[in-house]
PDB file of C-alpha atoms and ligand atoms in Angstrom:
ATOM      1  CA  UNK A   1     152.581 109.585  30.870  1.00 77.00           C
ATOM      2  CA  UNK A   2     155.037 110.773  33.570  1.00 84.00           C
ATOM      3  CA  UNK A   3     158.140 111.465  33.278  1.00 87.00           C
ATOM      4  CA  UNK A   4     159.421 109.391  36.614  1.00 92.00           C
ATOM      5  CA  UNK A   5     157.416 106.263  34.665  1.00 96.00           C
ATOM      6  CA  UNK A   6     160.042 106.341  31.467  1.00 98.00           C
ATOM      7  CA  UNK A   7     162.870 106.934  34.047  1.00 97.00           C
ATOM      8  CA  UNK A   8     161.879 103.607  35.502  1.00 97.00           C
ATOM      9  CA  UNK A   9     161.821 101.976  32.346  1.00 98.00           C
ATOM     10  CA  UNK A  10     165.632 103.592  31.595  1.00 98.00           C
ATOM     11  CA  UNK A  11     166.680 102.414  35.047  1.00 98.00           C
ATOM     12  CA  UNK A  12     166.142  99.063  34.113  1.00 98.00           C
ATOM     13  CA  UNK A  13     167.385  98.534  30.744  1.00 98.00           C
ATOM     14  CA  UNK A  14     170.773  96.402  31.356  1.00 98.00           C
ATOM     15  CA  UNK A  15     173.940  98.041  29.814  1.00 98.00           C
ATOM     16  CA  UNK A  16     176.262  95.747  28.671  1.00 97.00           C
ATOM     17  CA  UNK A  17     180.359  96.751  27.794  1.00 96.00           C
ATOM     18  CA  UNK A  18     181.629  96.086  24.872  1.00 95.00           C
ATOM     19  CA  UNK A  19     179.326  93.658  22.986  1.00 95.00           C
ATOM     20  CA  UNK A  20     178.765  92.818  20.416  1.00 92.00           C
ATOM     21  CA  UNK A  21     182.443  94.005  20.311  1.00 91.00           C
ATOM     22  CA  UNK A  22     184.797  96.277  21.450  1.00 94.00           C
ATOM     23  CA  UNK A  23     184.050  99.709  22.362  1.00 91.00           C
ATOM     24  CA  UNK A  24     180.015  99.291  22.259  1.00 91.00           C
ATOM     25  CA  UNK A  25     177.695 100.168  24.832  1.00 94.00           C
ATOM     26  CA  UNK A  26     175.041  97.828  24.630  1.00 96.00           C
ATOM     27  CA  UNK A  27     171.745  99.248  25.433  1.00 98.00           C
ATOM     28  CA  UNK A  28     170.062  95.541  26.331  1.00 98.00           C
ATOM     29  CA  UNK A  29     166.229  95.597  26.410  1.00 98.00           C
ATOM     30  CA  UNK A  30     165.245  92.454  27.230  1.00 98.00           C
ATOM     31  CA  UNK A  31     165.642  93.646  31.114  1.00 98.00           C
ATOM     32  CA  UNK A  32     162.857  96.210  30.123  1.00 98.00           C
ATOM     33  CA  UNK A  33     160.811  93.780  28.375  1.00 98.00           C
ATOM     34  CA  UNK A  34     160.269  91.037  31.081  1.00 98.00           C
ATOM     35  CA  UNK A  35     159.779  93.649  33.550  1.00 98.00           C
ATOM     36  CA  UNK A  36     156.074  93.837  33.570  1.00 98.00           C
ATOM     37  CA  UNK A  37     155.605  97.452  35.027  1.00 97.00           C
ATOM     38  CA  UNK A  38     157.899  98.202  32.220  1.00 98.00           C
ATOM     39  CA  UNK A  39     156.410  97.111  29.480  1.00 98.00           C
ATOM     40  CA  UNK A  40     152.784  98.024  30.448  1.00 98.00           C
ATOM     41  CA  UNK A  41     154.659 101.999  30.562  1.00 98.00           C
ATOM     42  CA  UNK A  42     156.303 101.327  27.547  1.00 98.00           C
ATOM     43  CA  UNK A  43     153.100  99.889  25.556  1.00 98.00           C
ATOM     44  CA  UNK A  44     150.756 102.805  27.226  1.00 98.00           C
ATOM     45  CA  UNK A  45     153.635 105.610  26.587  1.00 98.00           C
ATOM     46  CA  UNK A  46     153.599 104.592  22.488  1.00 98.00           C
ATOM     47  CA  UNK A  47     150.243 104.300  22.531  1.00 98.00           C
ATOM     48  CA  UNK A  48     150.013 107.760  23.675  1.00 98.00           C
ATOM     49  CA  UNK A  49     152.053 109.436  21.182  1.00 98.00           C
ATOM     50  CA  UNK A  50     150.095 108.216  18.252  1.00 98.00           C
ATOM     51  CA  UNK A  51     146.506 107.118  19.257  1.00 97.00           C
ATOM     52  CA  UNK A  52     144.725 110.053  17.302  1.00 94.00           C
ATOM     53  CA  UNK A  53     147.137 109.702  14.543  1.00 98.00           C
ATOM     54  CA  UNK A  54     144.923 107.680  12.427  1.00 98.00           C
ATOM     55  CA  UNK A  55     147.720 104.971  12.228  1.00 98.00           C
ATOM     56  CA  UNK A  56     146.849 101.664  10.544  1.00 99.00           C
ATOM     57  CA  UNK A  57     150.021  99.761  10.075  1.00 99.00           C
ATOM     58  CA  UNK A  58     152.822  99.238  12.594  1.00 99.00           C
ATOM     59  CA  UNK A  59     156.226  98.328  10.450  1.00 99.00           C
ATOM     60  CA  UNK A  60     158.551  96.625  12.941  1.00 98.00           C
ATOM     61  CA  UNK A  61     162.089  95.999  12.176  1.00 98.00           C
ATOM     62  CA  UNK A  62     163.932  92.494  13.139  1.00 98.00           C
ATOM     63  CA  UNK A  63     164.079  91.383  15.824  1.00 97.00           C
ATOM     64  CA  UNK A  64     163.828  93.593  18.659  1.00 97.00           C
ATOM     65  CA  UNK A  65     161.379  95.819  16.517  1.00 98.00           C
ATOM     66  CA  UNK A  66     158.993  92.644  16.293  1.00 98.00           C
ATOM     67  CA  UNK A  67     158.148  93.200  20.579  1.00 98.00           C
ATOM     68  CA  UNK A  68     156.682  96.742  21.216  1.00 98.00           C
ATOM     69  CA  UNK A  69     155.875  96.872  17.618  1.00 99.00           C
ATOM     70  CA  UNK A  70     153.403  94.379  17.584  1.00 98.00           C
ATOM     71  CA  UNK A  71     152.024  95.524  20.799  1.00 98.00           C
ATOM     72  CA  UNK A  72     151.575  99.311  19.360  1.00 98.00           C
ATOM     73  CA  UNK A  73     149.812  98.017  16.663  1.00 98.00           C
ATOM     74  CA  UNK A  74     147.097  96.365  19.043  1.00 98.00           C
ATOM     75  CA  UNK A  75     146.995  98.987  20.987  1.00 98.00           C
ATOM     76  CA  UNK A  76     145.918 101.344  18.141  1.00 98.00           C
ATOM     77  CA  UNK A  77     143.645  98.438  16.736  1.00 98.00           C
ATOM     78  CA  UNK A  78     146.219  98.719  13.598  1.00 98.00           C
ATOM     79  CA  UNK A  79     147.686  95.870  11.757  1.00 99.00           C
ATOM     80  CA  UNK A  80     151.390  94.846  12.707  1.00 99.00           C
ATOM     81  CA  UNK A  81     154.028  94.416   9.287  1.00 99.00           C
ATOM     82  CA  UNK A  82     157.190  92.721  10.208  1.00 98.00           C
ATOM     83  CA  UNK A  83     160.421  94.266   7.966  1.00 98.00           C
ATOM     84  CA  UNK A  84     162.732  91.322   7.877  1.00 98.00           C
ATOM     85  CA  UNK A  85     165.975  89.747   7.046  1.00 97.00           C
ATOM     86  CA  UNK A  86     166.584  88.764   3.570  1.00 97.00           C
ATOM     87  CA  UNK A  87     165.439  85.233   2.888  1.00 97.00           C
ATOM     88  CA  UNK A  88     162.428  84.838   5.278  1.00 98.00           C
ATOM     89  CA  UNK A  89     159.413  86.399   4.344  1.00 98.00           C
ATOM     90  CA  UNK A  90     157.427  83.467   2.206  1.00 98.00           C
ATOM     91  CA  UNK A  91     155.830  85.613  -0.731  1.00 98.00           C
ATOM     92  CA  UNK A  92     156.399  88.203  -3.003  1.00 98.00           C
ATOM     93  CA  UNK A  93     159.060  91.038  -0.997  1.00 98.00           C
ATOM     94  CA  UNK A  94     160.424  94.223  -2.188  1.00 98.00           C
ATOM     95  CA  UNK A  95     164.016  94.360  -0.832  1.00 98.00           C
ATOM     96  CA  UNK A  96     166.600  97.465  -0.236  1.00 98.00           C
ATOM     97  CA  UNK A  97     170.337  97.256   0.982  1.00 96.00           C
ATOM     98  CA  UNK A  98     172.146  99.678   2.474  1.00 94.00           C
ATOM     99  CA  UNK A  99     175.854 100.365   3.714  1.00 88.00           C
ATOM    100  CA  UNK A 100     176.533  99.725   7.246  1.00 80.00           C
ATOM    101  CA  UNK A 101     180.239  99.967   9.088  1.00 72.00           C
ATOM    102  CA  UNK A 102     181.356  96.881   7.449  1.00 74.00           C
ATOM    103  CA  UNK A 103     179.903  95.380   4.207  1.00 84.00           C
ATOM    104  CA  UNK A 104     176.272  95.813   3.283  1.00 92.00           C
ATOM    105  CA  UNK A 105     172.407  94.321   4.898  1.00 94.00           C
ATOM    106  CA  UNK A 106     169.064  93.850   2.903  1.00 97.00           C
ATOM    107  CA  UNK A 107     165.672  93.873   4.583  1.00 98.00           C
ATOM    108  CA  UNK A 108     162.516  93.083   2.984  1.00 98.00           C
ATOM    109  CA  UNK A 109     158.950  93.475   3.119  1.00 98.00           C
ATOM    110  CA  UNK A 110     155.567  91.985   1.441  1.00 98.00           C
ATOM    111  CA  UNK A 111     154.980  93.639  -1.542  1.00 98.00           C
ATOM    112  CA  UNK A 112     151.650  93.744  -0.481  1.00 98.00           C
ATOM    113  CA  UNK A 113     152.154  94.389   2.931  1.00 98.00           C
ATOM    114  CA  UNK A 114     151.515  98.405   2.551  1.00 98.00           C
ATOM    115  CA  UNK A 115     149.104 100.158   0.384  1.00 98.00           C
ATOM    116  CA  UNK A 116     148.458 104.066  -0.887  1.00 98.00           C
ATOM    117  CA  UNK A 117     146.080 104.320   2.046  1.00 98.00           C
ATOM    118  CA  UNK A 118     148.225 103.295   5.488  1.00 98.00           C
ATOM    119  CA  UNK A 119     149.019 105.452   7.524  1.00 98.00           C
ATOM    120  CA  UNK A 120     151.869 103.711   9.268  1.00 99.00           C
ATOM    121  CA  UNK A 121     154.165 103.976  12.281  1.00 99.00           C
ATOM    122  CA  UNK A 122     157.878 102.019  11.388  1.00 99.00           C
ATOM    123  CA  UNK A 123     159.278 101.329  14.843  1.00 98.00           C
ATOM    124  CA  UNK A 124     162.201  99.588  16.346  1.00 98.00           C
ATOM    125  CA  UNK A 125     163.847  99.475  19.479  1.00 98.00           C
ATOM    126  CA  UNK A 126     166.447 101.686  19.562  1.00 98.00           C
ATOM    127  CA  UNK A 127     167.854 104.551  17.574  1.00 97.00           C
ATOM    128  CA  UNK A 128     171.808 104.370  17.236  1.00 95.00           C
ATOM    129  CA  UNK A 129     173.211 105.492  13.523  1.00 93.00           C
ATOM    130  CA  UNK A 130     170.133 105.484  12.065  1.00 95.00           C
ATOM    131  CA  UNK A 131     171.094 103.642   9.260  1.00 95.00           C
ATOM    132  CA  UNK A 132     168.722 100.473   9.434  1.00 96.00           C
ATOM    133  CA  UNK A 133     165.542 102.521   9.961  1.00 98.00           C
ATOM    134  CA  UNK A 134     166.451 105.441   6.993  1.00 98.00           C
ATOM    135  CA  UNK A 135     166.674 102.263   4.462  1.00 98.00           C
ATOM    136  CA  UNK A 136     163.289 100.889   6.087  1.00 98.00           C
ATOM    137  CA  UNK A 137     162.012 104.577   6.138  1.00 98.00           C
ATOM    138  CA  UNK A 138     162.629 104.555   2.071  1.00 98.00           C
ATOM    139  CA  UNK A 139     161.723 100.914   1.705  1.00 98.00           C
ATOM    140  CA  UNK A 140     158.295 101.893   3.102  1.00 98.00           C
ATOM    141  CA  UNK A 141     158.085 105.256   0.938  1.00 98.00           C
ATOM    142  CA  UNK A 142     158.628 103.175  -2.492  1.00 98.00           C
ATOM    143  CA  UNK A 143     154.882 101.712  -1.589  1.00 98.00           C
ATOM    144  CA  UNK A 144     153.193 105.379  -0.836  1.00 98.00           C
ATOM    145  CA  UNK A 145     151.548 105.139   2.263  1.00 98.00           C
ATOM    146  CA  UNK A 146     149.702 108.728   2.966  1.00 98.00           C
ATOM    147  CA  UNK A 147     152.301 109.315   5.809  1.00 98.00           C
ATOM    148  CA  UNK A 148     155.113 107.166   7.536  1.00 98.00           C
ATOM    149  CA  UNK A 149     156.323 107.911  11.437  1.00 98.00           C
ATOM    150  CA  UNK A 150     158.858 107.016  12.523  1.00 98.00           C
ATOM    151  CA  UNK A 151     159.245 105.811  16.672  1.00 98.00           C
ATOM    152  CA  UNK A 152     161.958 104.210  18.772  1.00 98.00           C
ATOM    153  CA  UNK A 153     161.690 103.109  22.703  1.00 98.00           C
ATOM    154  CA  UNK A 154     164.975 105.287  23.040  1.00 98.00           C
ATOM    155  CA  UNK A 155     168.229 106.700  20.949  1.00 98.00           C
ATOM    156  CA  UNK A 156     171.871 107.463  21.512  1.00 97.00           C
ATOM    157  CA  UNK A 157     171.686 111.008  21.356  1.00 96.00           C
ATOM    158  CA  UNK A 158     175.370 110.898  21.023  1.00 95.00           C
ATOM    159  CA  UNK A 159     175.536 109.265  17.705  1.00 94.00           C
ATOM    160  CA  UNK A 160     172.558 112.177  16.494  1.00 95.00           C
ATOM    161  CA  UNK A 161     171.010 108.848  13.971  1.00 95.00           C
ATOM    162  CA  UNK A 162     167.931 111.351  13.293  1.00 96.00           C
ATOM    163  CA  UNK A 163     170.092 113.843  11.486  1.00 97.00           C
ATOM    164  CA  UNK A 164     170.157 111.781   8.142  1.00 94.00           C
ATOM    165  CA  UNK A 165     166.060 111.848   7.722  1.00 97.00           C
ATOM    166  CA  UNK A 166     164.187 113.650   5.848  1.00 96.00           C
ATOM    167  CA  UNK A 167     163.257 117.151   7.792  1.00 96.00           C
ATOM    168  CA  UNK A 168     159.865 116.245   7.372  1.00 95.00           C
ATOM    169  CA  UNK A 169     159.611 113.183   8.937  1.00 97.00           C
ATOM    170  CA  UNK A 170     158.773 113.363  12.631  1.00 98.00           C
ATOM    171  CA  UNK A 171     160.851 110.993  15.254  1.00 98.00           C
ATOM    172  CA  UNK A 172     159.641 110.045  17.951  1.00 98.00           C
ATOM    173  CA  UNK A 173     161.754 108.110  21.089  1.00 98.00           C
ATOM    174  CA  UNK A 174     160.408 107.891  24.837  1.00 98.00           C
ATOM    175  CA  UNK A 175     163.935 108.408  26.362  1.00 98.00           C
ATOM    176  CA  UNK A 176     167.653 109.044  25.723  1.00 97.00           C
ATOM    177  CA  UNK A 177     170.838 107.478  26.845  1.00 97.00           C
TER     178      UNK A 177
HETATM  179  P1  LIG B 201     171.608 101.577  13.601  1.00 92.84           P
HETATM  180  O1  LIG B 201     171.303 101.177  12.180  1.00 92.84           O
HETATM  181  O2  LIG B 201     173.041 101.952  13.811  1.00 92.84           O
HETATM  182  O3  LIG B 201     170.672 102.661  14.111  1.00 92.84           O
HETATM  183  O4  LIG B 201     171.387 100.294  14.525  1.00 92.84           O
HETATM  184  C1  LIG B 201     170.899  99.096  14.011  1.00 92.84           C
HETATM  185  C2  LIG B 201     170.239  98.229  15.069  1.00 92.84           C
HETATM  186  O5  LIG B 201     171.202  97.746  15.968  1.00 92.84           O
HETATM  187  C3  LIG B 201     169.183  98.938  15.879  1.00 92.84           C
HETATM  188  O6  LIG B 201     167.969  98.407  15.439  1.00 92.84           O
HETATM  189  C4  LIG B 201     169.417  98.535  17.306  1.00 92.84           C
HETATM  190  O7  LIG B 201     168.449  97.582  17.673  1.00 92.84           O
HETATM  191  C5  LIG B 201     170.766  97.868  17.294  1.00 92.84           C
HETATM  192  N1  LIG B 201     171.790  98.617  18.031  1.00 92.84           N
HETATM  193  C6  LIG B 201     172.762  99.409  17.514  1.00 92.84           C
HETATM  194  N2  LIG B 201     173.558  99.914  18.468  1.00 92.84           N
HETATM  195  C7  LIG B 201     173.076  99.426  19.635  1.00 92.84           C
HETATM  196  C8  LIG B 201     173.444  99.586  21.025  1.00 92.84           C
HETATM  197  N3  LIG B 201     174.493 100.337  21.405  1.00 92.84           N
HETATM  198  N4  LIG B 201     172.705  98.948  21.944  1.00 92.84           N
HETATM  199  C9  LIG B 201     171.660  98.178  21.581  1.00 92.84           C
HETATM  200  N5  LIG B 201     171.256  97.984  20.326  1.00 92.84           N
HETATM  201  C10 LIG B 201     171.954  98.602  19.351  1.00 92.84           C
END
């Protein structure tokens, strides 16, 4: 994958002021996604970074997690699990909360979603705090896979989310902002 090919992808995700409120810069991928050079870069560029990983479950996180997460896990001929909001998955979940700036969020996953032999990729679409992927991250762990990576499309270096993980676990993003 070039270089100049991810820069494309960068130079058209839409940054939008202040939403969802005051003082956020909101990295807005749907530009990227209905671009179709775009997304064919983005689904060949993830593909790339784990195709002789061995990977056999992609965990995506709501919503935006659901897009290039599903299309990883075809890629690599690997299942797709979605980690969602509390309240929607239909059977049996396992369920973590975590703090975020104000209050608290649950996510959940099928109980039987993950088993001792996965190796699995948990990806979602963008890497700010960190703090929605380190409680899927441990959510994931609680069901011993053999190894978890984790991926984003890109991260706000700024707000250095990766520094909360585990040393051990490698991060992987295609671009910064
Ligand atoms: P965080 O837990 O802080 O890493 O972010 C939680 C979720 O919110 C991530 O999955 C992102 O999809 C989204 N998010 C947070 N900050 C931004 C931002 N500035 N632009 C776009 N999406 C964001």
């Amino acid at each position: 994958m070039e270089k100049k090919d991810l820069e494309r992808v960068k130079s058209v995700v839409r940054n939008i002021p202040n939403f969802p409120k005051e003082g956020i810069q909101f990295k807005d991928l749907t530009t990227a996604f209905k671009d179709p050079k775009a997304l064919r870069i983005m689904a060949d560029a993830l593909a790339e970074l784990y195709r002789d990983k061995g990977v056999t479950k992609v965990v995506g996180i709501e919503a935006r997690g659901f897009i290039c997460g599903s299309i990883l896990a075809a890629e690599l001929g690997a299942g797709f699990v979605p980690l969602r909001k509390p309240g929607k998955l239909p059977a049996v979940t396992l369920k973590k909360s975590y703090a975020k700036e104000y209050g608290t969020d649950t996510i959940e996953i099928h109980q039987d979603a993950i088993t001792p032999d996965d190796v699995v990729v948990i990806h979602d679409d963008l890497l700010a705090t960190g703090g929605t992927m380190l409680a899927a991250y441990e959510l994931v762990k609680t069901m011993n896979p053999k190894k978890i990576y984790v991926n984003f499309i890109c991260e706000l270096s700024e707000l250095n989310g990766r520094a909360d993980f585990p040393d051990d676990v490698e991060i992987t993003t295609l671009f910064n902002f």
